[in-house]
């Protein structure tokens, strides 16, 4: 009654194993995958990915988006970046959030504001994930 879940980014495989469920922040809304899910391809955005293992433990990851493919009880996430919550240094993440907020406040053009807002969103996601807030 399980899925095979793989979460990979260009520089690492963050997770590979059996799971009861996989939850991700889809571009068109969050979604959850359970055994028997129909084939699907979905784009994801900045947010938390939650894998519920076969033993019922929840493993959280901060991600900046990517794609998820579901086929034959196998879930593959190709993420732009992914970081397990257990590896996030909360103090460093808090400092990154403060710095990103300062850069956003100093942005002058609409393009620069959009870039800085995206940076702040990623920093806040890392901080929330590292602090265990879903």
mmCIF file of N, CA and C in Angstrom:
data_model
loop_
_atom_site.group_PDB
_atom_site.id
_atom_site.type_symbol
_atom_site.label_atom_id
_atom_site.label_comp_id
_atom_site.label_asym_id
_atom_site.label_seq_id
_atom_site.Cartn_x
_atom_site.Cartn_y
_atom_site.Cartn_z
ATOM 1 N N UNK A 1 0.822 -1.207 0.000
ATOM 2 C CA UNK A 1 0.000 0.000 0.000
ATOM 3 C C UNK A 1 0.857 1.258 0.000
ATOM 4 N N UNK A 2 1.934 1.275 -0.765
ATOM 5 C CA UNK A 2 2.824 2.434 -0.722
ATOM 6 C C UNK A 2 3.160 2.937 -2.121
ATOM 7 N N UNK A 3 3.814 4.074 -2.106
ATOM 8 C CA UNK A 3 4.320 4.717 -3.316
ATOM 9 C C UNK A 3 5.839 4.675 -3.265
ATOM 10 N N UNK A 4 6.471 4.743 -4.408
ATOM 11 C CA UNK A 4 7.902 4.998 -4.444
ATOM 12 C C UNK A 4 8.046 6.487 -4.741
ATOM 13 N N UNK A 5 8.713 7.218 -3.860
ATOM 14 C CA UNK A 5 8.872 8.661 -4.017
ATOM 15 C C UNK A 5 10.347 8.986 -4.204
ATOM 16 N N UNK A 6 10.624 9.821 -5.202
ATOM 17 C CA UNK A 6 11.976 10.348 -5.427
ATOM 18 C C UNK A 6 11.868 11.857 -5.545
ATOM 19 N N UNK A 7 12.704 12.555 -4.788
ATOM 20 C CA UNK A 7 12.766 14.019 -4.871
ATOM 21 C C UNK A 7 14.206 14.360 -5.208
ATOM 22 N N UNK A 8 14.398 14.937 -6.394
ATOM 23 C CA UNK A 8 15.750 15.241 -6.860
ATOM 24 C C UNK A 8 15.833 16.693 -7.329
ATOM 25 N N UNK A 9 17.030 17.239 -7.210
ATOM 26 C CA UNK A 9 17.340 18.569 -7.733
ATOM 27 C C UNK A 9 18.614 18.425 -8.552
ATOM 28 N N UNK A 10 19.060 19.487 -9.213
ATOM 29 C CA UNK A 10 20.270 19.355 -10.021
ATOM 30 C C UNK A 10 21.499 18.900 -9.239
ATOM 31 N N UNK A 11 21.542 19.162 -7.929
ATOM 32 C CA UNK A 11 22.748 18.834 -7.169
ATOM 33 C C UNK A 11 22.608 17.687 -6.170
ATOM 34 N N UNK A 12 21.395 17.094 -6.053
ATOM 35 C CA UNK A 12 21.264 16.034 -5.060
ATOM 36 C C UNK A 12 19.971 15.247 -5.220
ATOM 37 N N UNK A 13 19.974 14.073 -4.618
ATOM 38 C CA UNK A 13 18.745 13.324 -4.406
ATOM 39 C C UNK A 13 18.408 13.531 -2.941
ATOM 40 N N UNK A 14 17.317 14.249 -2.678
ATOM 41 C CA UNK A 14 16.959 14.591 -1.304
ATOM 42 C C UNK A 14 16.184 13.471 -0.622
ATOM 43 N N UNK A 15 15.443 12.685 -1.406
ATOM 44 C CA UNK A 15 14.662 11.598 -0.814
ATOM 45 C C UNK A 15 14.427 10.529 -1.874
ATOM 46 N N UNK A 16 14.525 9.290 -1.449
ATOM 47 C CA UNK A 16 14.156 8.156 -2.290
ATOM 48 C C UNK A 16 13.719 7.054 -1.360
ATOM 49 N N UNK A 17 12.450 6.656 -1.480
ATOM 50 C CA UNK A 17 11.974 5.593 -0.622
ATOM 51 C C UNK A 17 10.477 5.400 -0.720
ATOM 52 N N UNK A 18 10.002 4.440 0.057
ATOM 53 C CA UNK A 18 8.580 4.127 0.108
ATOM 54 C C UNK A 18 7.865 5.183 0.943
ATOM 55 N N UNK A 19 6.614 5.461 0.592
ATOM 56 C CA UNK A 19 5.836 6.452 1.330
ATOM 57 C C UNK A 19 4.355 6.127 1.238
ATOM 58 N N UNK A 20 3.619 6.589 2.244
ATOM 59 C CA UNK A 20 2.152 6.480 2.217
ATOM 60 C C UNK A 20 1.548 7.586 1.372
ATOM 61 N N UNK A 21 2.169 8.789 1.449
ATOM 62 C CA UNK A 21 1.627 9.922 0.692
ATOM 63 C C UNK A 21 2.726 10.925 0.384
ATOM 64 N N UNK A 22 2.415 11.782 -0.582
ATOM 65 C CA UNK A 22 3.313 12.845 -1.030
ATOM 66 C C UNK A 22 2.445 14.083 -1.224
ATOM 67 N N UNK A 23 2.818 15.181 -0.593
ATOM 68 C CA UNK A 23 2.049 16.427 -0.715
ATOM 69 C C UNK A 23 2.973 17.539 -1.202
ATOM 70 N N UNK A 24 2.476 18.329 -2.180
ATOM 71 C CA UNK A 24 3.303 19.380 -2.785
ATOM 72 C C UNK A 24 2.472 20.631 -3.071
ATOM 73 N N UNK A 25 3.165 21.781 -3.165
ATOM 74 C CA UNK A 25 2.495 23.046 -3.483
ATOM 75 C C UNK A 25 2.394 23.247 -4.990
ATOM 76 N N UNK A 26 1.305 22.828 -5.576
ATOM 77 C CA UNK A 26 1.130 22.979 -7.011
ATOM 78 C C UNK A 26 0.895 24.424 -7.403
ATOM 79 N N UNK A 27 1.238 24.767 -8.620
ATOM 80 C CA UNK A 27 1.028 26.112 -9.142
ATOM 81 C C UNK A 27 -0.458 26.471 -9.113
ATOM 82 N N UNK A 28 -1.303 25.482 -9.332
ATOM 83 C CA UNK A 28 -2.747 25.712 -9.327
ATOM 84 C C UNK A 28 -3.396 25.247 -8.030
ATOM 85 N N UNK A 29 -2.601 25.073 -6.984
ATOM 86 C CA UNK A 29 -3.104 24.643 -5.681
ATOM 87 C C UNK A 29 -2.368 23.411 -5.203
ATOM 88 N N UNK A 30 -2.316 23.251 -3.897
ATOM 89 C CA UNK A 30 -1.631 22.108 -3.318
ATOM 90 C C UNK A 30 -2.336 20.804 -3.677
ATOM 91 N N UNK A 31 -1.585 19.720 -3.685
ATOM 92 C CA UNK A 31 -2.154 18.414 -3.999
ATOM 93 C C UNK A 31 -1.453 17.332 -3.197
ATOM 94 N N UNK A 32 -2.146 16.207 -3.050
ATOM 95 C CA UNK A 32 -1.601 15.059 -2.341
ATOM 96 C C UNK A 32 -1.749 13.819 -3.217
ATOM 97 N N UNK A 33 -0.719 12.988 -3.202
ATOM 98 C CA UNK A 33 -0.703 11.761 -3.986
ATOM 99 C C UNK A 33 -0.742 10.572 -3.037
ATOM 100 N N UNK A 34 -1.673 9.674 -3.278
ATOM 101 C CA UNK A 34 -1.775 8.418 -2.545
ATOM 102 C C UNK A 34 -1.654 7.274 -3.542
ATOM 103 N N UNK A 35 -1.480 6.074 -3.034
ATOM 104 C CA UNK A 35 -1.396 4.891 -3.909
ATOM 105 C C UNK A 35 -2.636 4.830 -4.806
ATOM 106 N N UNK A 36 -2.431 4.484 -6.064
ATOM 107 C CA UNK A 36 -3.532 4.352 -7.010
ATOM 108 C C UNK A 36 -3.900 5.649 -7.715
ATOM 109 N N UNK A 37 -3.139 6.712 -7.485
ATOM 110 C CA UNK A 37 -3.439 8.004 -8.123
ATOM 111 C C UNK A 37 -3.299 7.877 -9.638
ATOM 112 N N UNK A 38 -4.126 8.598 -10.341
ATOM 113 C CA UNK A 38 -4.061 8.619 -11.809
ATOM 114 C C UNK A 38 -2.742 9.244 -12.264
ATOM 115 N N UNK A 39 -2.266 8.864 -13.450
ATOM 116 C CA UNK A 39 -1.059 9.496 -13.989
ATOM 117 C C UNK A 39 -1.249 11.010 -14.072
ATOM 118 N N UNK A 40 -0.179 11.731 -13.803
ATOM 119 C CA UNK A 40 -0.284 13.190 -13.766
ATOM 120 C C UNK A 40 1.093 13.815 -13.913
ATOM 121 N N UNK A 41 1.093 15.022 -14.443
ATOM 122 C CA UNK A 41 2.283 15.861 -14.489
ATOM 123 C C UNK A 41 1.842 17.225 -14.001
ATOM 124 N N UNK A 42 2.542 17.775 -12.995
ATOM 125 C CA UNK A 42 2.134 19.051 -12.404
ATOM 126 C C UNK A 42 3.349 19.927 -12.133
ATOM 127 N N UNK A 43 3.167 21.226 -12.320
ATOM 128 C CA UNK A 43 4.191 22.203 -11.952
ATOM 129 C C UNK A 43 3.988 22.579 -10.493
ATOM 130 N N UNK A 44 5.096 22.799 -9.792
ATOM 131 C CA UNK A 44 5.038 23.205 -8.391
ATOM 132 C C UNK A 44 5.688 24.566 -8.216
ATOM 133 N N UNK A 45 5.393 25.181 -7.071
ATOM 134 C CA UNK A 45 5.927 26.502 -6.769
ATOM 135 C C UNK A 45 6.668 26.460 -5.428
ATOM 136 N N UNK A 46 7.150 27.607 -4.984
ATOM 137 C CA UNK A 46 7.814 27.712 -3.693
ATOM 138 C C UNK A 46 6.859 27.213 -2.609
ATOM 139 N N UNK A 47 7.357 26.359 -1.754
ATOM 140 C CA UNK A 47 6.532 25.837 -0.672
ATOM 141 C C UNK A 47 7.154 24.604 -0.055
ATOM 142 N N UNK A 48 6.361 23.949 0.767
ATOM 143 C CA UNK A 48 6.819 22.754 1.457
ATOM 144 C C UNK A 48 6.296 21.499 0.796
ATOM 145 N N UNK A 49 7.168 20.517 0.697
ATOM 146 C CA UNK A 49 6.797 19.183 0.249
ATOM 147 C C UNK A 49 6.817 18.308 1.497
ATOM 148 N N UNK A 50 5.757 17.532 1.666
ATOM 149 C CA UNK A 50 5.655 16.647 2.828
ATOM 150 C C UNK A 50 5.521 15.214 2.332
ATOM 151 N N UNK A 51 6.415 14.351 2.804
ATOM 152 C CA UNK A 51 6.345 12.925 2.509
ATOM 153 C C UNK A 51 5.976 12.224 3.813
ATOM 154 N N UNK A 52 4.907 11.434 3.778
ATOM 155 C CA UNK A 52 4.544 10.611 4.932
ATOM 156 C C UNK A 52 5.078 9.213 4.651
ATOM 157 N N UNK A 53 6.011 8.785 5.485
ATOM 158 C CA UNK A 53 6.676 7.509 5.273
ATOM 159 C C UNK A 53 5.747 6.347 5.611
ATOM 160 N N UNK A 54 6.195 5.155 5.308
ATOM 161 C CA UNK A 54 5.415 3.963 5.610
ATOM 162 C C UNK A 54 5.135 3.801 7.091
ATOM 163 N N UNK A 55 6.013 4.321 7.947
ATOM 164 C CA UNK A 55 5.814 4.222 9.398
ATOM 165 C C UNK A 55 4.966 5.366 9.946
ATOM 166 N N UNK A 56 4.561 6.297 9.049
ATOM 167 C CA UNK A 56 3.716 7.406 9.483
ATOM 168 C C UNK A 56 4.471 8.678 9.831
ATOM 169 N N UNK A 57 5.790 8.657 9.775
ATOM 170 C CA UNK A 57 6.580 9.870 10.022
ATOM 171 C C UNK A 57 6.409 10.838 8.865
ATOM 172 N N UNK A 58 6.398 12.125 9.211
ATOM 173 C CA UNK A 58 6.313 13.160 8.176
ATOM 174 C C UNK A 58 7.688 13.774 7.984
ATOM 175 N N UNK A 59 8.132 13.805 6.730
ATOM 176 C CA UNK A 59 9.428 14.387 6.385
ATOM 177 C C UNK A 59 9.142 15.607 5.518
ATOM 178 N N UNK A 60 9.628 16.778 5.955
ATOM 179 C CA UNK A 60 9.348 18.029 5.254
ATOM 180 C C UNK A 60 10.579 18.501 4.482
ATOM 181 N N UNK A 61 10.302 19.152 3.355
ATOM 182 C CA UNK A 61 11.347 19.701 2.500
ATOM 183 C C UNK A 61 10.936 21.103 2.071
ATOM 184 N N UNK A 62 11.898 22.021 2.026
ATOM 185 C CA UNK A 62 11.667 23.341 1.440
ATOM 186 C C UNK A 62 12.059 23.235 -0.028
ATOM 187 N N UNK A 63 11.175 23.688 -0.905
ATOM 188 C CA UNK A 63 11.475 23.633 -2.335
ATOM 189 C C UNK A 63 11.122 24.964 -2.986
ATOM 190 N N UNK A 64 11.811 25.249 -4.067
ATOM 191 C CA UNK A 64 11.546 26.500 -4.786
ATOM 192 C C UNK A 64 10.749 26.244 -6.059
ATOM 193 N N UNK A 65 10.209 25.047 -6.203
ATOM 194 C CA UNK A 65 9.383 24.742 -7.359
ATOM 195 C C UNK A 65 10.021 23.701 -8.246
ATOM 196 N N UNK A 66 9.258 23.296 -9.253
ATOM 197 C CA UNK A 66 9.725 22.276 -10.186
ATOM 198 C C UNK A 66 8.561 21.562 -10.817
ATOM 199 N N UNK A 67 8.715 20.256 -11.023
ATOM 200 C CA UNK A 67 7.684 19.439 -11.653
ATOM 201 C C UNK A 67 7.547 18.114 -10.915
ATOM 202 N N UNK A 68 6.335 17.584 -10.904
ATOM 203 C CA UNK A 68 6.057 16.282 -10.303
ATOM 204 C C UNK A 68 5.395 15.403 -11.356
ATOM 205 N N UNK A 69 5.903 14.192 -11.481
ATOM 206 C CA UNK A 69 5.301 13.199 -12.364
ATOM 207 C C UNK A 69 4.811 12.037 -11.508
ATOM 208 N N UNK A 70 3.587 11.599 -11.777
ATOM 209 C CA UNK A 70 3.002 10.453 -11.081
ATOM 210 C C UNK A 70 2.654 9.416 -12.136
ATOM 211 N N UNK A 71 3.155 8.191 -11.954
ATOM 212 C CA UNK A 71 2.884 7.120 -12.904
ATOM 213 C C UNK A 71 3.111 5.784 -12.208
ATOM 214 N N UNK A 72 2.120 4.927 -12.217
ATOM 215 C CA UNK A 72 2.231 3.566 -11.668
ATOM 216 C C UNK A 72 2.756 3.550 -10.225
ATOM 217 N N UNK A 73 2.134 4.326 -9.368
ATOM 218 C CA UNK A 73 2.488 4.386 -7.945
ATOM 219 C C UNK A 73 3.937 4.818 -7.703
ATOM 220 N N UNK A 74 4.432 5.615 -8.611
ATOM 221 C CA UNK A 74 5.771 6.196 -8.481
ATOM 222 C C UNK A 74 5.637 7.700 -8.649
ATOM 223 N N UNK A 75 6.223 8.453 -7.717
ATOM 224 C CA UNK A 75 6.201 9.912 -7.744
ATOM 225 C C UNK A 75 7.636 10.388 -7.893
ATOM 226 N N UNK A 76 7.871 11.178 -8.921
ATOM 227 C CA UNK A 76 9.202 11.758 -9.126
ATOM 228 C C UNK A 76 9.041 13.271 -9.135
ATOM 229 N N UNK A 77 9.747 13.927 -8.237
ATOM 230 C CA UNK A 77 9.754 15.388 -8.221
ATOM 231 C C UNK A 77 11.119 15.858 -8.694
ATOM 232 N N UNK A 78 11.108 16.670 -9.751
ATOM 233 C CA UNK A 78 12.314 17.334 -10.232
ATOM 234 C C UNK A 78 12.223 18.766 -9.739
ATOM 235 N N UNK A 79 13.003 19.090 -8.724
ATOM 236 C CA UNK A 79 12.911 20.385 -8.058
ATOM 237 C C UNK A 79 14.047 21.307 -8.484
ATOM 238 N N UNK A 80 13.739 22.593 -8.582
ATOM 239 C CA UNK A 80 14.791 23.582 -8.848
ATOM 240 C C UNK A 80 15.804 23.542 -7.716
ATOM 241 N N UNK A 81 15.291 23.535 -6.483
ATOM 242 C CA UNK A 81 16.118 23.349 -5.297
ATOM 243 C C UNK A 81 15.261 22.665 -4.252
ATOM 244 N N UNK A 82 15.903 21.881 -3.401
ATOM 245 C CA UNK A 82 15.177 21.179 -2.339
ATOM 246 C C UNK A 82 16.118 21.015 -1.150
ATOM 247 N N UNK A 83 15.556 21.207 0.046
ATOM 248 C CA UNK A 83 16.354 21.091 1.263
ATOM 249 C C UNK A 83 15.502 20.459 2.354
ATOM 250 N N UNK A 84 15.964 19.332 2.904
ATOM 251 C CA UNK A 84 15.223 18.722 4.007
ATOM 252 C C UNK A 84 15.170 19.663 5.209
ATOM 253 N N UNK A 85 14.051 19.670 5.897
ATOM 254 C CA UNK A 85 13.897 20.537 7.071
ATOM 255 C C UNK A 85 14.995 20.268 8.093
ATOM 256 N N UNK A 86 15.402 19.030 8.211
ATOM 257 C CA UNK A 86 16.423 18.660 9.200
ATOM 258 C C UNK A 86 17.790 19.278 8.905
ATOM 259 N N UNK A 87 18.010 19.746 7.696
ATOM 260 C CA UNK A 87 19.299 20.343 7.315
ATOM 261 C C UNK A 87 19.278 21.870 7.323
ATOM 262 N N UNK A 88 18.131 22.473 7.606
ATOM 263 C CA UNK A 88 18.026 23.935 7.565
ATOM 264 C C UNK A 88 18.506 24.529 8.879
ATOM 265 N N UNK A 89 19.477 25.431 8.797
ATOM 266 C CA UNK A 89 19.963 26.185 9.953
ATOM 267 C C UNK A 89 18.988 27.338 10.151
ATOM 268 N N UNK A 90 18.170 27.269 11.200
ATOM 269 C CA UNK A 90 17.096 28.245 11.412
ATOM 270 C C UNK A 90 17.647 29.657 11.581
ATOM 271 N N UNK A 91 18.730 29.822 12.300
ATOM 272 C CA UNK A 91 19.291 31.170 12.502
ATOM 273 C C UNK A 91 19.778 31.750 11.173
ATOM 274 N N UNK A 92 20.430 30.933 10.382
ATOM 275 C CA UNK A 92 20.886 31.388 9.060
ATOM 276 C C UNK A 92 19.691 31.723 8.169
ATOM 277 N N UNK A 93 18.652 30.906 8.232
ATOM 278 C CA UNK A 93 17.447 31.171 7.448
ATOM 279 C C UNK A 93 16.779 32.467 7.895
ATOM 280 N N UNK A 94 16.763 32.721 9.202
ATOM 281 C CA UNK A 94 16.180 33.967 9.725
ATOM 282 C C UNK A 94 16.977 35.177 9.219
ATOM 283 N N UNK A 95 18.300 35.071 9.218
ATOM 284 C CA UNK A 95 19.145 36.163 8.711
ATOM 285 C C UNK A 95 18.919 36.385 7.216
ATOM 286 N N UNK A 96 18.742 35.300 6.465
ATOM 287 C CA UNK A 96 18.481 35.421 5.025
ATOM 288 C C UNK A 96 17.139 36.097 4.782
ATOM 289 N N UNK A 97 16.143 35.800 5.608
ATOM 290 C CA UNK A 97 14.833 36.437 5.463
ATOM 291 C C UNK A 97 14.945 37.942 5.727
ATOM 292 N N UNK A 98 15.665 38.318 6.768
ATOM 293 C CA UNK A 98 15.846 39.740 7.086
ATOM 294 C C UNK A 98 16.552 40.468 5.949
ATOM 295 N N UNK A 99 17.606 39.863 5.434
ATOM 296 C CA UNK A 99 18.358 40.480 4.330
ATOM 297 C C UNK A 99 17.485 40.603 3.079
ATOM 298 N N UNK A 100 16.686 39.578 2.796
ATOM 299 C CA UNK A 100 15.815 39.617 1.616
ATOM 300 C C UNK A 100 14.757 40.708 1.767
ATOM 301 N N UNK A 101 14.218 40.869 2.964
ATOM 302 C CA UNK A 101 13.221 41.924 3.211
ATOM 303 C C UNK A 101 13.846 43.302 3.019
ATOM 304 N N UNK A 102 15.079 43.477 3.454
ATOM 305 C CA UNK A 102 15.772 44.755 3.275
ATOM 306 C C UNK A 102 16.016 45.041 1.797
ATOM 307 N N UNK A 103 16.408 44.016 1.029
ATOM 308 C CA UNK A 103 16.637 44.202 -0.413
ATOM 309 C C UNK A 103 15.324 44.532 -1.126
ATOM 310 N N UNK A 104 14.230 43.911 -0.689
ATOM 311 C CA UNK A 104 12.924 44.216 -1.280
ATOM 312 C C UNK A 104 12.551 45.670 -0.996
ATOM 313 N N UNK A 105 12.772 46.130 0.214
ATOM 314 C CA UNK A 105 12.435 47.514 0.569
ATOM 315 C C UNK A 105 13.245 48.518 -0.241
ATOM 316 N N UNK A 106 14.456 48.136 -0.642
ATOM 317 C CA UNK A 106 15.326 49.043 -1.396
ATOM 318 C C UNK A 106 15.137 48.942 -2.909
ATOM 319 N N UNK A 107 14.345 47.993 -3.369
ATOM 320 C CA UNK A 107 14.142 47.791 -4.814
ATOM 321 C C UNK A 107 13.433 48.999 -5.412
ATOM 322 N N UNK A 108 13.838 49.359 -6.631
ATOM 323 C CA UNK A 108 13.272 50.556 -7.256
ATOM 324 C C UNK A 108 12.387 50.267 -8.471
ATOM 325 N N UNK A 109 12.739 49.281 -9.265
ATOM 326 C CA UNK A 109 11.947 49.001 -10.474
ATOM 327 C C UNK A 109 10.963 47.866 -10.200
ATOM 328 N N UNK A 110 9.903 47.779 -10.997
ATOM 329 C CA UNK A 110 8.959 46.668 -10.833
ATOM 330 C C UNK A 110 9.628 45.303 -11.012
ATOM 331 N N UNK A 111 10.560 45.214 -11.949
ATOM 332 C CA UNK A 111 11.260 43.958 -12.183
ATOM 333 C C UNK A 111 12.101 43.574 -10.978
ATOM 334 N N UNK A 112 12.805 44.562 -10.432
ATOM 335 C CA UNK A 112 13.644 44.296 -9.261
ATOM 336 C C UNK A 112 12.776 43.919 -8.056
ATOM 337 N N UNK A 113 11.636 44.595 -7.886
ATOM 338 C CA UNK A 113 10.732 44.256 -6.782
ATOM 339 C C UNK A 113 10.224 42.824 -6.917
ATOM 340 N N UNK A 114 9.887 42.413 -8.140
ATOM 341 C CA UNK A 114 9.408 41.046 -8.363
ATOM 342 C C UNK A 114 10.493 40.022 -8.015
ATOM 343 N N UNK A 115 11.718 40.289 -8.429
ATOM 344 C CA UNK A 115 12.835 39.392 -8.114
ATOM 345 C C UNK A 115 13.069 39.321 -6.617
ATOM 346 N N UNK A 116 13.048 40.463 -5.964
ATOM 347 C CA UNK A 116 13.292 40.516 -4.514
ATOM 348 C C UNK A 116 12.150 39.878 -3.731
ATOM 349 N N UNK A 117 10.912 40.015 -4.237
ATOM 350 C CA UNK A 117 9.772 39.371 -3.568
ATOM 351 C C UNK A 117 9.904 37.855 -3.661
ATOM 352 N N UNK A 118 10.328 37.352 -4.818
ATOM 353 C CA UNK A 118 10.535 35.914 -4.984
ATOM 354 C C UNK A 118 11.634 35.421 -4.044
ATOM 355 N N UNK A 119 12.682 36.208 -3.897
ATOM 356 C CA UNK A 119 13.773 35.874 -2.978
ATOM 357 C C UNK A 119 13.257 35.820 -1.539
ATOM 358 N N UNK A 120 12.435 36.793 -1.168
ATOM 359 C CA UNK A 120 11.860 36.818 0.177
ATOM 360 C C UNK A 120 10.933 35.622 0.395
ATOM 361 N N UNK A 121 10.134 35.276 -0.599
ATOM 362 C CA UNK A 121 9.249 34.113 -0.491
ATOM 363 C C UNK A 121 10.053 32.833 -0.250
ATOM 364 N N UNK A 122 11.149 32.668 -0.981
ATOM 365 C CA UNK A 122 11.995 31.477 -0.793
ATOM 366 C C UNK A 122 12.612 31.467 0.602
ATOM 367 N N UNK A 123 13.083 32.619 1.058
ATOM 368 C CA UNK A 123 13.697 32.702 2.393
ATOM 369 C C UNK A 123 12.670 32.392 3.483
ATOM 370 N N UNK A 124 11.477 32.919 3.361
ATOM 371 C CA UNK A 124 10.427 32.652 4.359
ATOM 372 C C UNK A 124 10.030 31.181 4.356
ATOM 373 N N UNK A 125 9.969 30.573 3.186
ATOM 374 C CA UNK A 125 9.641 29.159 3.094
ATOM 375 C C UNK A 125 10.690 28.313 3.800
ATOM 376 N N UNK A 126 11.962 28.617 3.581
ATOM 377 C CA UNK A 126 13.041 27.881 4.253
ATOM 378 C C UNK A 126 12.925 28.032 5.761
ATOM 379 N N UNK A 127 12.643 29.262 6.221
ATOM 380 C CA UNK A 127 12.539 29.505 7.655
ATOM 381 C C UNK A 127 11.355 28.733 8.245
ATOM 382 N N UNK A 128 10.200 28.825 7.631
ATOM 383 C CA UNK A 128 9.021 28.097 8.126
ATOM 384 C C UNK A 128 9.277 26.586 8.145
ATOM 385 N N UNK A 129 9.875 26.086 7.089
ATOM 386 C CA UNK A 129 10.145 24.653 7.013
ATOM 387 C C UNK A 129 11.139 24.243 8.093
ATOM 388 N N UNK A 130 12.185 25.027 8.268
ATOM 389 C CA UNK A 130 13.201 24.719 9.282
ATOM 390 C C UNK A 130 12.651 24.779 10.691
ATOM 391 N N UNK A 131 11.655 25.634 10.907
ATOM 392 C CA UNK A 131 11.060 25.754 12.235
ATOM 393 C C UNK A 131 9.946 24.721 12.451
ATOM 394 N N UNK A 132 9.661 23.921 11.422
ATOM 395 C CA UNK A 132 8.648 22.880 11.564
ATOM 396 C C UNK A 132 7.239 23.353 11.392
ATOM 397 N N UNK A 133 7.049 24.500 10.761
ATOM 398 C CA UNK A 133 5.700 25.033 10.533
ATOM 399 C C UNK A 133 5.226 24.634 9.149
ATOM 400 N N UNK A 134 4.123 23.958 9.098
ATOM 401 C CA UNK A 134 3.578 23.510 7.820
ATOM 402 C C UNK A 134 2.445 24.419 7.428
#
